mmCIF file of C-alpha atoms and ligand atoms in Angstrom:
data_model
loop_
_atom_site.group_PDB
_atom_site.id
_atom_site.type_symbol
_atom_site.label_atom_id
_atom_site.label_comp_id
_atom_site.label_asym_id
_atom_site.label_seq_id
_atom_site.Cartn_x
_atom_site.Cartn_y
_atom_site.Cartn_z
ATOM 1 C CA UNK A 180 0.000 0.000 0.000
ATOM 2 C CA UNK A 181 1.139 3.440 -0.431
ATOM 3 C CA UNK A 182 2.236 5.894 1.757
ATOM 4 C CA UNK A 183 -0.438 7.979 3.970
ATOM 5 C CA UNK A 184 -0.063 11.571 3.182
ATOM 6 C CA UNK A 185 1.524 13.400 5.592
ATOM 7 C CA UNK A 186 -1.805 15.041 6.619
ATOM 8 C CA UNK A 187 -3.475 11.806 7.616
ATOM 9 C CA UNK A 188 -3.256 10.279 10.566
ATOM 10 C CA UNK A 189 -4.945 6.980 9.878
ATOM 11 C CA UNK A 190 -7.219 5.421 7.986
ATOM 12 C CA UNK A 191 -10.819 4.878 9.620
ATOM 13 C CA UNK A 192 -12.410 3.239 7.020
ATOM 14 C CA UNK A 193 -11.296 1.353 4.320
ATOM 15 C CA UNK A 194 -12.220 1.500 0.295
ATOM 16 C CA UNK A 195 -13.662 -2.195 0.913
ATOM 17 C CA UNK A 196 -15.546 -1.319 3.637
ATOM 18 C CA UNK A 197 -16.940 1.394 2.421
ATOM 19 C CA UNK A 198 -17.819 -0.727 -0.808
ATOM 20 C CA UNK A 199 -19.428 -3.296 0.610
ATOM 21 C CA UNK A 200 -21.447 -1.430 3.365
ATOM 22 C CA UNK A 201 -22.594 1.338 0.410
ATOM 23 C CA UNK A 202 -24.344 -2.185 -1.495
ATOM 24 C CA UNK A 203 -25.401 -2.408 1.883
ATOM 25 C CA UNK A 204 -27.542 0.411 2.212
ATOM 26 C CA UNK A 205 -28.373 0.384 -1.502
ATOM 27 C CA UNK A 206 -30.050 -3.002 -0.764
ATOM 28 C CA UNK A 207 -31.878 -1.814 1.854
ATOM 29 C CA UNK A 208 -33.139 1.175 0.236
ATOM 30 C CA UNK A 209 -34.134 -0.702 -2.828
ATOM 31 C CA UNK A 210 -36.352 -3.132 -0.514
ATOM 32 C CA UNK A 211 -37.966 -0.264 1.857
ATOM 33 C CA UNK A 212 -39.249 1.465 -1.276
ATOM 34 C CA UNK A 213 -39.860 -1.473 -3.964
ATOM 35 C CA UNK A 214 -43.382 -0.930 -5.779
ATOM 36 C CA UNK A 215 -42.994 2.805 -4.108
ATOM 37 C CA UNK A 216 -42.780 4.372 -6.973
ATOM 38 C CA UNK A 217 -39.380 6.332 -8.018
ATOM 39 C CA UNK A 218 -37.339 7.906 -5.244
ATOM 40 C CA UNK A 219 -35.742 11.210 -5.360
ATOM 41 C CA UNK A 220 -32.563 11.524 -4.291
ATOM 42 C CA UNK A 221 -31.038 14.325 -3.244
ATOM 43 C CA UNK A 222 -27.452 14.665 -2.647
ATOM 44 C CA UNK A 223 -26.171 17.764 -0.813
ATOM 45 C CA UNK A 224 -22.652 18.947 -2.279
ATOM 46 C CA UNK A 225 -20.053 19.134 -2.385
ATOM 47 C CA UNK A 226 -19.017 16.185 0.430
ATOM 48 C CA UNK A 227 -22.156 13.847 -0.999
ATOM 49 C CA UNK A 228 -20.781 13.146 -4.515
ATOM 50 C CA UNK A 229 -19.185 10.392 -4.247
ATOM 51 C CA UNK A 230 -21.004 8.620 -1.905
ATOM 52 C CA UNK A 231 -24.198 9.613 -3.705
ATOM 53 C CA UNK A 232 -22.985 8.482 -7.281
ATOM 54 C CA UNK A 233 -22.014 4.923 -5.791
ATOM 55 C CA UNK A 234 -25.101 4.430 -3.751
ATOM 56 C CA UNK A 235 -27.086 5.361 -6.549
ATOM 57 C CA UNK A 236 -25.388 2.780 -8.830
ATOM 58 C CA UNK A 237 -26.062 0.025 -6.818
ATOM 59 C CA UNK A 238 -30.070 0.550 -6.514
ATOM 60 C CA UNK A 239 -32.513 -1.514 -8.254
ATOM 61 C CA UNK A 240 -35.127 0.747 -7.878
ATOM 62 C CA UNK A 241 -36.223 3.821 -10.006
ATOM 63 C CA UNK A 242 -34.360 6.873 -8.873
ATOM 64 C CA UNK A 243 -33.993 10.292 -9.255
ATOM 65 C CA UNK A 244 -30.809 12.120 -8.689
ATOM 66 C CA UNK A 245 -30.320 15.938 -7.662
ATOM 67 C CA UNK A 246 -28.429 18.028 -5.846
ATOM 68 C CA UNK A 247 -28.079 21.018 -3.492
ATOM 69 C CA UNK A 248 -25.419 23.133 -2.203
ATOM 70 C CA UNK A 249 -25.660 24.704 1.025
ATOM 71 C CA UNK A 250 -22.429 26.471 3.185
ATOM 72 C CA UNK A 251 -21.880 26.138 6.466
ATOM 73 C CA UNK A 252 -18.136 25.930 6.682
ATOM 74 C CA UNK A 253 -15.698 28.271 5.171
ATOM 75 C CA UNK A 254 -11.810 26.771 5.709
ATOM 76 C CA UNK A 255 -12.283 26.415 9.351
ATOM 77 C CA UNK A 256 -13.738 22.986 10.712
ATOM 78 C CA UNK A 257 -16.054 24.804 12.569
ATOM 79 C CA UNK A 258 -19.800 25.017 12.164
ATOM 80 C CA UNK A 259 -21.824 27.862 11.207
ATOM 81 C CA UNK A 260 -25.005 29.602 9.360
ATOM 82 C CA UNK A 261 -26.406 27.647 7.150
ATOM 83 C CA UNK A 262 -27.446 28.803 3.878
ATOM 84 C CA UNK A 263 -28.653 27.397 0.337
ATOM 85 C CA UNK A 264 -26.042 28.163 -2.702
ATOM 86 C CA UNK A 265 -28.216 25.726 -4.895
ATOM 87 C CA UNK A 266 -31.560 24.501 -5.440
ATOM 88 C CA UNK A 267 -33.559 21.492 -6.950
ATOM 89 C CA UNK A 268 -34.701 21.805 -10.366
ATOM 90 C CA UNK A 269 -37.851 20.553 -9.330
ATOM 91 C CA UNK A 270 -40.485 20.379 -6.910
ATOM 92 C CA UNK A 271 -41.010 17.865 -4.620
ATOM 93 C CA UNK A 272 -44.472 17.317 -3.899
ATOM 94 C CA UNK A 273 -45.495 14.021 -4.775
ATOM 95 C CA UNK A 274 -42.297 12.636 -4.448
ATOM 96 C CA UNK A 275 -40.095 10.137 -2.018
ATOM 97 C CA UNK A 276 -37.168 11.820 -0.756
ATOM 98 C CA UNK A 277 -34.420 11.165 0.517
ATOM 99 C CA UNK A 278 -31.372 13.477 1.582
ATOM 100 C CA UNK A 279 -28.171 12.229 0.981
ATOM 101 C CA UNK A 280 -25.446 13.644 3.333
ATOM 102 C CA UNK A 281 -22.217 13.195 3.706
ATOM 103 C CA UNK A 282 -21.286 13.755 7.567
ATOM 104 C CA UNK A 283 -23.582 14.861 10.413
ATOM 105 C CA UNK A 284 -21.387 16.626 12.857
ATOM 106 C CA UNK A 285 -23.041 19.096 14.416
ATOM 107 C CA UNK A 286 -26.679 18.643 12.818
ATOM 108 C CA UNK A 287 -27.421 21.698 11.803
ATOM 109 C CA UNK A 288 -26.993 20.908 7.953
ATOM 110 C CA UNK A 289 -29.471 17.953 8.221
ATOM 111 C CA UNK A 290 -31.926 19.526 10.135
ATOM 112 C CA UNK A 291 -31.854 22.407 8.268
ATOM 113 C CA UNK A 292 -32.414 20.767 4.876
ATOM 114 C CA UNK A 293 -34.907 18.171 5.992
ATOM 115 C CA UNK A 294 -37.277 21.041 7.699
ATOM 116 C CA UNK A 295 -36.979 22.780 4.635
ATOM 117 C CA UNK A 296 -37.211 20.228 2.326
ATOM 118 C CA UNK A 297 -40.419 19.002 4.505
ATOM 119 C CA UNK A 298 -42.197 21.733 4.195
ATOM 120 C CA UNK A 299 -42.724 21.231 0.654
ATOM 121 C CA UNK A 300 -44.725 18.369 0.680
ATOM 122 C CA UNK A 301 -42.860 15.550 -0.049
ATOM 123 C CA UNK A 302 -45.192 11.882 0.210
ATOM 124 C CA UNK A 303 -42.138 10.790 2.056
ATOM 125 C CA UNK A 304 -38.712 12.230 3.556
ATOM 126 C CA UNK A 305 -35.890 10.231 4.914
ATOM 127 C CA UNK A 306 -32.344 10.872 5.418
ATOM 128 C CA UNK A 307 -29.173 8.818 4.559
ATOM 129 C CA UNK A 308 -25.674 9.984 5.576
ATOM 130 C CA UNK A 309 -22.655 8.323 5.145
ATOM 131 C CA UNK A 310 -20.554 8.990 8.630
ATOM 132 C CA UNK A 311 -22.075 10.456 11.488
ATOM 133 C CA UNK A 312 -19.946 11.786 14.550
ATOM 134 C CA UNK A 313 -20.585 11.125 18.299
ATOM 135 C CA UNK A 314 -21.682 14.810 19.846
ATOM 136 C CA UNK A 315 -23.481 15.532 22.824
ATOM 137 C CA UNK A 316 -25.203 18.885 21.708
ATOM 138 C CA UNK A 317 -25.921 16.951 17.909
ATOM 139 C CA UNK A 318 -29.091 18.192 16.608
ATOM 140 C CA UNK A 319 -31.831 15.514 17.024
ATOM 141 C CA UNK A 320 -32.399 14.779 13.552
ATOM 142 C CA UNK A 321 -33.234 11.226 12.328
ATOM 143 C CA UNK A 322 -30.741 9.368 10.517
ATOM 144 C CA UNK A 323 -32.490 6.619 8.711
ATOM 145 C CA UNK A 324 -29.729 5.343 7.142
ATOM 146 C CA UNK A 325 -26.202 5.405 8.088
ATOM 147 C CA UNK A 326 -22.990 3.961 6.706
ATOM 148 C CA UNK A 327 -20.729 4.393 9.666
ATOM 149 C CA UNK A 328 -20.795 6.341 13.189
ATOM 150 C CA UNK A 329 -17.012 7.847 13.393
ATOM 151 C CA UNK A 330 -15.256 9.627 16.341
ATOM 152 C CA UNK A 331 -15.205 13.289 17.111
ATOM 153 C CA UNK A 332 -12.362 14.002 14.650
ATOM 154 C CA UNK A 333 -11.805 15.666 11.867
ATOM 155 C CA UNK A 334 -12.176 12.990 8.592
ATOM 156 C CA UNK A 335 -11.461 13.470 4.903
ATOM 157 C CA UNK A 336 -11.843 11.019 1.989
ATOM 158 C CA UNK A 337 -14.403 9.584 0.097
ATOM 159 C CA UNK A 338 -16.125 13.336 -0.810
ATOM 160 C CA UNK A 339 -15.330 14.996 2.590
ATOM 161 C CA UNK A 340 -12.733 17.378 2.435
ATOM 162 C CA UNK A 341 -10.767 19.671 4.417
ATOM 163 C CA UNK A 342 -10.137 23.345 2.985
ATOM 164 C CA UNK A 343 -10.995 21.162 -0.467
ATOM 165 C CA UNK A 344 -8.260 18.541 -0.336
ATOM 166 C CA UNK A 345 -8.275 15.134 -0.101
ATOM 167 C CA UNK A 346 -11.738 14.853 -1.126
ATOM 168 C CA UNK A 347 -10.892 11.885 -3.665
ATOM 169 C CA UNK A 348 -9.159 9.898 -1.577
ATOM 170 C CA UNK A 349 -11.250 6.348 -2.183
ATOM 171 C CA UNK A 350 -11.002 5.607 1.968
ATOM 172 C CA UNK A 351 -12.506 8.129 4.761
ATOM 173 C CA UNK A 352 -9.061 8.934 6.713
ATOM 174 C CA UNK A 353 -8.512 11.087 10.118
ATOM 175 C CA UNK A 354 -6.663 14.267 9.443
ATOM 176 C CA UNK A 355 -4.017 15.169 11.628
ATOM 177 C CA UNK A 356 -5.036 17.997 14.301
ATOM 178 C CA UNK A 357 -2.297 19.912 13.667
ATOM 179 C CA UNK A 358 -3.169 20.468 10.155
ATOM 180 C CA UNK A 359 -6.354 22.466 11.077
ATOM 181 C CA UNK A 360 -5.369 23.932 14.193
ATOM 182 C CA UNK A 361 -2.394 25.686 12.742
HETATM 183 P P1 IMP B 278 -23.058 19.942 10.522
HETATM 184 O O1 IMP B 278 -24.013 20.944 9.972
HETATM 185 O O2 IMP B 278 -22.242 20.457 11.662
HETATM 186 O O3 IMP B 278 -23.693 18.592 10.826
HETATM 187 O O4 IMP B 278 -21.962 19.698 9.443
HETATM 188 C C1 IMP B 278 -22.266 19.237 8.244
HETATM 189 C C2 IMP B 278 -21.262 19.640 7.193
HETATM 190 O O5 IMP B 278 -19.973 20.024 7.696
HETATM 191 C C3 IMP B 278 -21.021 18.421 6.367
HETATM 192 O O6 IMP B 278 -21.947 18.351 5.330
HETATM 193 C C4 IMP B 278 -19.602 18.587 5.908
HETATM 194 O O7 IMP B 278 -19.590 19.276 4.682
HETATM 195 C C5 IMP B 278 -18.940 19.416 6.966
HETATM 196 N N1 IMP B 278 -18.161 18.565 7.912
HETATM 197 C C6 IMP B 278 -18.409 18.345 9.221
HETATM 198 N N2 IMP B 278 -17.500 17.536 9.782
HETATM 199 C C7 IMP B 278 -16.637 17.220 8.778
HETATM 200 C C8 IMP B 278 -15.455 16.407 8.705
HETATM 201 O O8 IMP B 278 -15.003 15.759 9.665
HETATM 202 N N3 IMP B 278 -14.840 16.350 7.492
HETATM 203 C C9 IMP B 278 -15.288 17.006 6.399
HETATM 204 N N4 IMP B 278 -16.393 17.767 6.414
HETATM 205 C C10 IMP B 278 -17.063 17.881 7.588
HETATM 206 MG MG1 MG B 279 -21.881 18.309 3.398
#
């Protein structure tokens, strides 16, 4: 294997992992909404990409896919406002839903997108993300489906990034604390 970038400070989950728990979820989505009807997914961005585009793959169901961009971070790991850079293309009444999200750290992402998304009258609206982090003041929104709950650390890989590198990395890796905190 090659060498971890200097960044990284380990790997937390590996490509294969990842792989096989993504067909995973895929299954599972494709069985909770069989004979549903299409389901609209809707991948935030940037972190979701990835993840979205290989869960997507795997379905055997009819899906939609979209996207929107919201910012909450600038280069800091910190959280903040949230705010919507990018919409759907279409409405979602009538429609089964489900959020795709990369990370829920704090919550406020999630919770922000799923009240707003709720309020226009989707027939359904679930939420998949692929790593959530342990926090004690997390927003209580519901994660229906999850890949994998990480610690309280700062991860890249996979679609997440950090100040927009290593976001292709195919593994989710911890980056090193003294990258951000200098
Ligand atoms: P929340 O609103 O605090 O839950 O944060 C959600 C957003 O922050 C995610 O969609 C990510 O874009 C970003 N984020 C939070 N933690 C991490 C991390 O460890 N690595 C990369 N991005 C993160
Ligand atoms: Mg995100």
């Amino acid at each position: 294997m090659s060498e971890l970038h200097p960044d990284l400070a380990r790997i937390l989950v590996p490509e294969e992992t990842i792989q096989a728990h993504v067909k995973v979820l895929a299954h599972q989505i494709s069985l909770d909404y069989a004979d549903k009807g299409p389901v609209y997914l809707v991948g935030v961005l940037r972190g979701a990409f990835i993840f979205l585009a290989d869960l997507a793959r795997c379905l055997t169901i009819p899906h939609v896919v979209d996207f929107m961009s919201v910012s909450s971070y600038g280069k800091s790991t910190e959280s903040g406002v949230v705010r919507i850079v990018l919409d759907l293309r279409e409405p979602i009444d009538n429609q089964h839903v489900i959020i795709v999200e990369d990370i829920v750290d704090s919550g406020k992402t999630l919770s922000y997108l799923y009240t707003m998304l709720k309020s226009r009258n989707p027939t359904s609206l679930r939420t998949c993300a692929l790593v959530q982090k342990p926090k004690e003041k997390q927003l209580d929104v519901p994660v229906d489906y999850l890949g994998f709950k990480i610690p309280d650390v700062w991860v890249v890989g996979y679609g997440l990034d950090y100040a927009d590198k290593h976001r292709t990395l195919p593994y989710i890796a911890e980056l090193k604390p003294s990258v951000y905190e200098k």
